[in-house]
Coordinates of C-alpha atoms and ligand atoms in Angstrom, one line a residue:
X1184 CA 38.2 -13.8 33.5
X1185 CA 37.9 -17.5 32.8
X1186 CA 39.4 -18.9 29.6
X1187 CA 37.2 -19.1 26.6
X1188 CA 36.6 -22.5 26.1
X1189 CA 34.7 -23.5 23.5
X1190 CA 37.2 -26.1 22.3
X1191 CA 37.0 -29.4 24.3
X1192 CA 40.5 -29.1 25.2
X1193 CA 42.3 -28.0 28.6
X1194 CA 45.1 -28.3 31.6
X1195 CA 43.9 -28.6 35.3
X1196 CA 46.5 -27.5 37.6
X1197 CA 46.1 -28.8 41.0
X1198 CA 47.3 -26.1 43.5
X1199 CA 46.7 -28.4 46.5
X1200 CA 49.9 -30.8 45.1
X1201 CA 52.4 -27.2 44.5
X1202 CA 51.3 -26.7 48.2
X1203 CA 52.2 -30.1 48.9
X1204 CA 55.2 -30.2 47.5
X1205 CA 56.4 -27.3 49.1
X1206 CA 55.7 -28.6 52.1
X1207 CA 57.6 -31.9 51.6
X1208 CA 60.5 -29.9 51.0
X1209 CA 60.5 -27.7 53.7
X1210 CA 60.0 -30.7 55.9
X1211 CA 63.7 -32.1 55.0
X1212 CA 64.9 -28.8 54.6
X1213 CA 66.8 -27.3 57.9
X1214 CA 64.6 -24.0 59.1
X1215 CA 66.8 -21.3 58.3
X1216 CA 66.5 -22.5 54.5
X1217 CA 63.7 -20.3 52.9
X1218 CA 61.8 -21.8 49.7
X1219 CA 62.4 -19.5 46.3
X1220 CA 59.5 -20.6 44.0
X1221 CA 61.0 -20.7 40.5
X1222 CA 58.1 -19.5 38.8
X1223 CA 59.7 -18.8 34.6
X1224 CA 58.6 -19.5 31.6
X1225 CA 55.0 -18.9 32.6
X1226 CA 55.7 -21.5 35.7
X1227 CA 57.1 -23.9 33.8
X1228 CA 53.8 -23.7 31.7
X1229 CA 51.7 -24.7 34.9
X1230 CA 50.8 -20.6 35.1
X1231 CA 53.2 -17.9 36.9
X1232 CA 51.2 -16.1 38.6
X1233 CA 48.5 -18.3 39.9
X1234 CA 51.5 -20.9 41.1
X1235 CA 53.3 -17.7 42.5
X1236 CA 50.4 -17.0 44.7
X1237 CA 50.0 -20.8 45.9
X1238 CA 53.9 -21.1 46.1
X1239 CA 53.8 -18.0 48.9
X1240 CA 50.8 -19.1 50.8
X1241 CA 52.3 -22.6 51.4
X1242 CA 55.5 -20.9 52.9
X1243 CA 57.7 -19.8 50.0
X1244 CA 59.7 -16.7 50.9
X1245 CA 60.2 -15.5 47.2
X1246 CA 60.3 -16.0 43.8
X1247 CA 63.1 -16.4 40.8
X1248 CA 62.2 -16.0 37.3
X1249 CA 64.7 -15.8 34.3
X1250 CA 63.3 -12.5 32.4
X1251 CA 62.5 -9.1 33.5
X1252 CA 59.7 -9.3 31.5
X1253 CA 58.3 -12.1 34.0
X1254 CA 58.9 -10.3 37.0
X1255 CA 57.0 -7.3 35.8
X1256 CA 54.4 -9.0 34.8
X1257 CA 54.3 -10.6 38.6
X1258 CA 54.4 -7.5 39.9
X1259 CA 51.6 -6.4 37.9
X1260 CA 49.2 -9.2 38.7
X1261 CA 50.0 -7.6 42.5
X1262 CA 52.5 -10.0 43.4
X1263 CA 54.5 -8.2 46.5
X1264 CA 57.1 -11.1 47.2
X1265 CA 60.6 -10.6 46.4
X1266 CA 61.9 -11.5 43.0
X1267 CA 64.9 -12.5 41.6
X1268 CA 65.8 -12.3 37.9
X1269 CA 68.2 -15.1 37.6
X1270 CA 68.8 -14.3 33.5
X1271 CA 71.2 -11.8 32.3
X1272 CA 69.4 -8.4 32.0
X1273 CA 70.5 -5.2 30.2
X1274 CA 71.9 -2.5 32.5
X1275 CA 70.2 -0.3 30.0
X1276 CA 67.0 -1.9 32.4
X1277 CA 68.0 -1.3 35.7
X1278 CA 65.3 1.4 36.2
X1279 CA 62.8 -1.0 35.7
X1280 CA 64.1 -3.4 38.2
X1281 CA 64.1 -0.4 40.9
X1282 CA 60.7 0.8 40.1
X1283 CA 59.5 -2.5 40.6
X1284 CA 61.7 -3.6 43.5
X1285 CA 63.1 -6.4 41.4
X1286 CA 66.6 -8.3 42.0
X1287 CA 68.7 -8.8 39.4
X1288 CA 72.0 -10.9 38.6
X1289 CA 74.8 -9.1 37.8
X1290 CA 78.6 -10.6 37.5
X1291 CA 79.8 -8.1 34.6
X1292 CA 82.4 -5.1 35.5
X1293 CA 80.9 -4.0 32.3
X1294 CA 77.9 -4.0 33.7
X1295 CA 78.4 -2.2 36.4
X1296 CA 80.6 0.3 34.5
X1297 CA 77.0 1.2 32.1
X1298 CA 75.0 1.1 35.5
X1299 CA 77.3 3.7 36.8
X1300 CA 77.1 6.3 34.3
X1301 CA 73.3 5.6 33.6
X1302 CA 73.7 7.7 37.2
X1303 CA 70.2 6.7 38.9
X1304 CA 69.4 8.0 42.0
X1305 CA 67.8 4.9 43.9
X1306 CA 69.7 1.9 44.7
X1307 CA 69.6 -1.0 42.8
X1308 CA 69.2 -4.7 44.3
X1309 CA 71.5 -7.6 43.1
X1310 CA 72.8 -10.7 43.3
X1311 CA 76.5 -11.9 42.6
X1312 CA 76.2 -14.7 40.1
X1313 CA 79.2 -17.4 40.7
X1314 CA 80.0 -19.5 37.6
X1315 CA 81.7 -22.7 39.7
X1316 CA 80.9 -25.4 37.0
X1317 CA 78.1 -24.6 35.5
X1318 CA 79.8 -22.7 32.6
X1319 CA 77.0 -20.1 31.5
X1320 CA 76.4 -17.2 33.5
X1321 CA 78.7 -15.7 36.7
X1322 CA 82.0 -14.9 37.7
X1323 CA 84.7 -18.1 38.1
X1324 CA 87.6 -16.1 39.3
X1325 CA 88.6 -14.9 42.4
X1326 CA 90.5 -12.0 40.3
X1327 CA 87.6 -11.4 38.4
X1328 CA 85.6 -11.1 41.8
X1329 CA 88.5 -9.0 43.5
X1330 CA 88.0 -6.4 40.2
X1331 CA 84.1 -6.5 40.2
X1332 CA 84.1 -5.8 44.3
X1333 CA 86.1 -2.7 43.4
X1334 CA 83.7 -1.1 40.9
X1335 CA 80.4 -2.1 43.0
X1336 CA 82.0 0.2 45.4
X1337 CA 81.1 3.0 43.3
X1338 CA 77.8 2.2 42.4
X1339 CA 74.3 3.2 43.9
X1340 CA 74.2 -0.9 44.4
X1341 CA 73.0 -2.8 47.2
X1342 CA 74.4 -6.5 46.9
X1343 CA 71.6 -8.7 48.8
X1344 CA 72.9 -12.0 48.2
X1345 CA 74.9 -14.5 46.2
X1346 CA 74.7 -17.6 44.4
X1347 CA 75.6 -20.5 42.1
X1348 CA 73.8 -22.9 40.1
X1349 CA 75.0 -26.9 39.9
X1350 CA 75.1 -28.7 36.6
X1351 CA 74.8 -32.4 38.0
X1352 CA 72.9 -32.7 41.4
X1353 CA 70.4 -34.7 39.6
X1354 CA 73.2 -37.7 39.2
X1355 CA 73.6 -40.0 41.5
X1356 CA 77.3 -39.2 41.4
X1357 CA 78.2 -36.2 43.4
X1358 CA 81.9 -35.8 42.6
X1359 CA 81.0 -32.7 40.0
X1360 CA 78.6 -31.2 42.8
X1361 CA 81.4 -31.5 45.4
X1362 CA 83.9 -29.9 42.9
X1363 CA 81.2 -27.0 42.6
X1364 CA 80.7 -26.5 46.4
X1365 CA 84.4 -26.6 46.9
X1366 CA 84.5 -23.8 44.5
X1367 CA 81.7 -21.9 45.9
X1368 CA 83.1 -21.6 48.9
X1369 CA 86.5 -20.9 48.0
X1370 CA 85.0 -17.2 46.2
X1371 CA 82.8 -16.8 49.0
X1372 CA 85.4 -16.7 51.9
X1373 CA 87.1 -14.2 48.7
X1374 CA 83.9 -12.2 48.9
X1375 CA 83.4 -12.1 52.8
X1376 CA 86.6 -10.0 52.7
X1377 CA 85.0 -7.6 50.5
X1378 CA 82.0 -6.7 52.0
X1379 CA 80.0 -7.1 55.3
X1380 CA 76.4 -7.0 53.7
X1381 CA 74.2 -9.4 54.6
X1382 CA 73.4 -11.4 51.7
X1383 CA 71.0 -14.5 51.0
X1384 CA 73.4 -17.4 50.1
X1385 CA 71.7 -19.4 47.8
X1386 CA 73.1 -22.8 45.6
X1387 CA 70.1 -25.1 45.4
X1388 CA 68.0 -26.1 42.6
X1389 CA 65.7 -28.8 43.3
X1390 CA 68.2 -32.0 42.7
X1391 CA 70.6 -30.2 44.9
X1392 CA 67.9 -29.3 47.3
X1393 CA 66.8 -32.6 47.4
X1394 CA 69.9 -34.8 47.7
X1395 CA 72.0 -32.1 49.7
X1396 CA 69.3 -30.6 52.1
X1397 CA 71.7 -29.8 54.7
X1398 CA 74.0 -28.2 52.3
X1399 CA 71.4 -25.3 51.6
X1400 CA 72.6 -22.3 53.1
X1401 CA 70.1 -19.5 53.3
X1402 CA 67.7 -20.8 50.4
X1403 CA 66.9 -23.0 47.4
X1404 CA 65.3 -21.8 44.2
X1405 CA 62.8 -24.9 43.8
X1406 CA 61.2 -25.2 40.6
X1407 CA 60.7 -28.6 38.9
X1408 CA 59.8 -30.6 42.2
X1409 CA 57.6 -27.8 43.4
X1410 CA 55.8 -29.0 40.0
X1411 CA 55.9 -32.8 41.6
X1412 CA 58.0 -33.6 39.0
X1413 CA 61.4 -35.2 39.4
X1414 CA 64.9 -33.5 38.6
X1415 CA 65.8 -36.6 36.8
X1416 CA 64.7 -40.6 36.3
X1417 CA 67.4 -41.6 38.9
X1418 CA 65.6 -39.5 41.6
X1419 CA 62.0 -40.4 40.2
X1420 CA 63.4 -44.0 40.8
X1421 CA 64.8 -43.7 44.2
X1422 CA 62.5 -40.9 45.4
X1423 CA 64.3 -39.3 48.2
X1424 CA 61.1 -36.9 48.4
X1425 CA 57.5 -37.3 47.7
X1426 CA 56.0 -35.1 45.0
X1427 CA 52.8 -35.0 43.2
X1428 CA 52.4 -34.0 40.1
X1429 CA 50.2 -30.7 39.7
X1430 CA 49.5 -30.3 35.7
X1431 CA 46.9 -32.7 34.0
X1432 CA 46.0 -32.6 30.3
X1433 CA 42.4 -33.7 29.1
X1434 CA 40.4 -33.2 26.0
X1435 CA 37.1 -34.7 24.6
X1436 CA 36.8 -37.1 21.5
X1437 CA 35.2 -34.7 18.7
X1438 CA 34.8 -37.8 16.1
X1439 CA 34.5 -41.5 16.5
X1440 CA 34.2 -43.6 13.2
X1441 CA 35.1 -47.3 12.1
X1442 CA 37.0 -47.8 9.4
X1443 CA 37.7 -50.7 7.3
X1444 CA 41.2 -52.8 7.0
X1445 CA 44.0 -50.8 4.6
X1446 CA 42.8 -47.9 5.9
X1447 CA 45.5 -45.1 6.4
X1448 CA 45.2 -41.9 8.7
X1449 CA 46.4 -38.8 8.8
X1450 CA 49.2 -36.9 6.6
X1451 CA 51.8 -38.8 5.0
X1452 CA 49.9 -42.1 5.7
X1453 CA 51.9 -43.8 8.4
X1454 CA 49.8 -45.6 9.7
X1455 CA 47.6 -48.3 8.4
X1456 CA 44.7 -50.0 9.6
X1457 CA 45.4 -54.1 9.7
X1458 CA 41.5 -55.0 10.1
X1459 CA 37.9 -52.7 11.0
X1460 CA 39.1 -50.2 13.5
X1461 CA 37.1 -47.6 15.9
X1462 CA 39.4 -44.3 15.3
X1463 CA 38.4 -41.4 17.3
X1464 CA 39.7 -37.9 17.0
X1465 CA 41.1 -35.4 19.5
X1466 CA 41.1 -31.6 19.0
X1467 CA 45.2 -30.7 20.0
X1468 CA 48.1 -31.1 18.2
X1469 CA 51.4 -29.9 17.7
X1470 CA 50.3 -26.2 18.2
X1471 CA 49.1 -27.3 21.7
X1472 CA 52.5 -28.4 22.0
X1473 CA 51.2 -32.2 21.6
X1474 CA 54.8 -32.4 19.3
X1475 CA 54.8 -34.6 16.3
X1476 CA 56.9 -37.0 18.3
X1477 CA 54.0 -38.1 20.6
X1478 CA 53.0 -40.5 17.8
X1479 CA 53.0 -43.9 19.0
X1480 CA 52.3 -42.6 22.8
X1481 CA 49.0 -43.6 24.5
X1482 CA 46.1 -41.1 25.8
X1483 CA 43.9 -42.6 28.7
X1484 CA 39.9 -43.0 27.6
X1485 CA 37.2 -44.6 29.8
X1486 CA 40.5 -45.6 32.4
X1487 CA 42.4 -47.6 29.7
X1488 CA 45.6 -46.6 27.7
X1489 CA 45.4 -46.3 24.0
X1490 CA 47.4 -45.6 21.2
X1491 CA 47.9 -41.9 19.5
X1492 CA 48.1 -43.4 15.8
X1493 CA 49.0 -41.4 12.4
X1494 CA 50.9 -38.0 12.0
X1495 CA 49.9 -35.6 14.7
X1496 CA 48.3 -32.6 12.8
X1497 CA 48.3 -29.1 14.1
X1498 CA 45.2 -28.8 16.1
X1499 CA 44.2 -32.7 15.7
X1500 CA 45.3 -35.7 16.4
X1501 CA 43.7 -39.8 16.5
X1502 CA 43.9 -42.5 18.7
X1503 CA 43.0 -46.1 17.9
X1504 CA 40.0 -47.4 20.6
X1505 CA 38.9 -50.7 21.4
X1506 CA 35.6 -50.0 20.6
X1507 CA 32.6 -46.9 20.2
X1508 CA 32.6 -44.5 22.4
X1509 CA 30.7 -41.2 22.3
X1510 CA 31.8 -38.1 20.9
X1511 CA 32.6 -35.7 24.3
X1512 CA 34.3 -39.2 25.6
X1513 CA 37.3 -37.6 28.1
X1514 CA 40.7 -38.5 27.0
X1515 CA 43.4 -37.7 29.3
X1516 CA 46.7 -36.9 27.7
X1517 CA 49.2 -36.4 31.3
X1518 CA 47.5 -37.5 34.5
X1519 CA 45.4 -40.6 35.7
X1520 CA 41.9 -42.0 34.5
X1521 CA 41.0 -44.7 36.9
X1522 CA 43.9 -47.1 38.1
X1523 CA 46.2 -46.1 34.8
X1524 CA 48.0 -42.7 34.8
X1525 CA 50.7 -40.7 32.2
X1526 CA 53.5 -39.8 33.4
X1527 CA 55.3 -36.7 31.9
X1528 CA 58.5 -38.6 32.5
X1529 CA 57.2 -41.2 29.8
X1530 CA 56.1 -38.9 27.7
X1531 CA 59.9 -37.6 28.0
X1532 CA 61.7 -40.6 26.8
X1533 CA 59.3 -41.7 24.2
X1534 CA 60.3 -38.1 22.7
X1535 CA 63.8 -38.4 23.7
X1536 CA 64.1 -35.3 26.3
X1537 CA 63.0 -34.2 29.6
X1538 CA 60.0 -33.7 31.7
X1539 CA 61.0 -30.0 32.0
X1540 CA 60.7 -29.5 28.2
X1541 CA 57.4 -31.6 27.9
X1542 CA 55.7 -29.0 30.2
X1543 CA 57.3 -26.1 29.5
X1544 CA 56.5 -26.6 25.4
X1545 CA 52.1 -26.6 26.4
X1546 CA 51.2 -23.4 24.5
X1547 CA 48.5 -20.8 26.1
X1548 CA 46.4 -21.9 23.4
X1549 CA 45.5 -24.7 26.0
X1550 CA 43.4 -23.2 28.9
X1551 CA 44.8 -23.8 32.4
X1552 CA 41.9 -24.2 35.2
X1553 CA 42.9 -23.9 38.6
X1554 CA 39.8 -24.5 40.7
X1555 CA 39.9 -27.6 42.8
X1556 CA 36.8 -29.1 41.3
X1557 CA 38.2 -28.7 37.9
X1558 CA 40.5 -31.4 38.9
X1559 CA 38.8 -34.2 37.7
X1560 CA 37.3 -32.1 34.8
X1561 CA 34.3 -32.0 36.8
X1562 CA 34.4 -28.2 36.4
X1563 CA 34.4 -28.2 32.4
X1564 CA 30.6 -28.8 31.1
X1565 CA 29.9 -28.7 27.5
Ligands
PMH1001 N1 68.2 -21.8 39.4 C1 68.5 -21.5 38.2 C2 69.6 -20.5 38.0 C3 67.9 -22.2 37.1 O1 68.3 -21.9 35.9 C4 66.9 -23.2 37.4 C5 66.3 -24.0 36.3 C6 66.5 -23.4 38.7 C7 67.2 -22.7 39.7 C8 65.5 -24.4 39.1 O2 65.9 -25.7 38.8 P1 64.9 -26.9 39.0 O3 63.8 -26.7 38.1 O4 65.7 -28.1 38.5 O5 64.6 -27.0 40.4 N2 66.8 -23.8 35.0 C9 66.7 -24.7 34.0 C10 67.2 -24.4 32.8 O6 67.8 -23.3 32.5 N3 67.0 -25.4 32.0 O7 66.3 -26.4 32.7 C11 66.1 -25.9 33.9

């Protein structure tokens, strides 16, 4: 069912670039390193499922998630792909994992110790988790690993791969990433002597798979850059790898009016009119996930940048223009008009965080359209 849209207000997501930009990472990647789409919180607010089904068709092998919850829901929407739940989930769950031929992460004795007398007849999937630096989820020691081999022994479990997650391969110094390799591979010649499963050895988020490509192993769990958007400004700067950016942001002016000098707009009166201004106004705000913080940043209208002026309200927000335009006038919040474009990088450092957060934090209230001539808005008529 298409989105209601009766608010002049929405997200194009072009598939085309997550195609491309799996494609530009396969192309340094060496061919026995398969592609996991990292498709969680609601693909990083580009859409889960509908960047799920592009991520596969260009050549991803399978997808990672952080919440059971979002690999159901993949599942549901018909989604046959492996998936890998890379948060920690209950064992109290693990029946929902096997009825939906789900991988989950497991590290915890504990864990398996609940699993165990939960007694369920099918075997479960996992994935070792290995803490090596990045401090939050997975096993560190080799002791700890020697005692959780033990008690996997007795459990209806089969272990399909292992992996690690880096805390600095977005840096242009690798010394941390080394440290974290070295470690890696340290408890994996400890778990080789445990077991002779094959396993898919994984390490790589995007930075890593992007800086390291040879170091990949068996796979990569690629999620920012298969959004085109960089890991981090240093690797937006040097660009190692070629990505486009897939999410666009566009709404239509709802008011224009001119108002006199001394004039103030919006709550709290911050901002001040210094002689006769054209003010028009756009129908997202905070709620949209348009934060507060975007005050002072600039919206593209009729291919030029312009300033978002006054408090940014709840579903509303205005923009100083350099002259009348008419009401339905396109204004382009993240993406290009013309020769200009906004970057979500910039919008990152005007609020003082990261591109990750800036589209991750676009509510559903925003529609996301996904057909190729809804790209340039050409698709939304009102
Ligand atoms: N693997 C794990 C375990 C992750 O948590 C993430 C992203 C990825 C892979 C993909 O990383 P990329 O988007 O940099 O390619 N996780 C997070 C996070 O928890 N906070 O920001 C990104």
């Amino acid at each position: 069912m298409d989105p209601l849209l009766y608010r002049k207000a929405w997200i194009n997501i072009n598939l085309a670039a997550i195609s491309a930009n799996i494609n530009q990472l396969k192309k340094q990647l060496p061919n026995q390193t398969a592609v996991m789409a990292v498709v969680k919180a609601n693909g990083y607010g580009h859409g889960d499922i509908q960047v799920a089904q592009a991520a596969l068709a260009a050549g991803a092998s399978g997808l990672a998630v952080a919440l059971l919850e979002e690999a159901v829901r993949l599942r549901k929407a018909g989604i046959k792909a492996p998936i890998l739940v890379m948060g920690w989930v209950a064992p109290e769950f693990a029946r929902i994992a096997i009825e939906y031929q789900i991988t989950l992460t497991v590290f915890q004795v504990s864990w398996l110790e609940t699993f165990k007398q939960n007694k369920i007849g099918q075997p479960l999937s996992i994935h070792l988790k290995l803490d090596t630096g990045m401090g939050r989820l997975g096993i560190r020691s080799i002791e700890e690993l020697r005692d959780f081999m033990a008690h996997l022994a007795q459990c209806n479990i089969n272990l399909t791969g292992v992996y690690t997650h880096f805390a600095t391969a977005d840096e242009p110094n690798h010394d941390y990433y080394y440290k974290q390799s070295s470690r890696f591979e340290t408890l994996i010649n400890e778990l080789k002597q445990h077991t002779t499963d094959q396993m898919v050895v994984h390490t790589g988020n995007s930075a890593a798979a992007i800086q390291h490509s040879n170091d990949m192993l068996n796979a990569v769990r690629f999620g920012i850059g298969m959004y085109g958007l960089y890991p981090s400004l240093y690797l937006k700067e040097t660009q190692p790898i070629s990505l486009e950016p897939a999410l666009s942001l566009h709404a239509k002016l709802t008011h224009v009016k001119k108002v006199g000098a001394g004039e103030s707009i919006s709550y709290g009166a911050t901002y001040t009119t210094e002689q006769e201004e054209w003010i028009g106004t756009i129908p997202v705000g905070y709620a949209d996930g348009i934060q507060r913080g975007w005050q002072g940043l600039s919206v593209l209208i009729n291919g030029k940048k312009m300033p978002l002026i006054g408090r940014i309200c709840m579903d509303q927000c205005m923009v100083k223009l350099d002259q009348a335009y008419p009401i339905g006038t396109e204004v382009t919040f993240i993406g290009k008009q013309g020769n200009e474009k906004i970057s979500m990088e910039e919008i990152a450092q005007h609020l003082g965080t990261i591109n990750y957060e800036v589209a991750c934090l676009l509510t559903n209230r925003l529609p996301r359209f996904y057909d190729p001539s809804d790209t340039e808005g050409a698709g939304v008529n009102f």
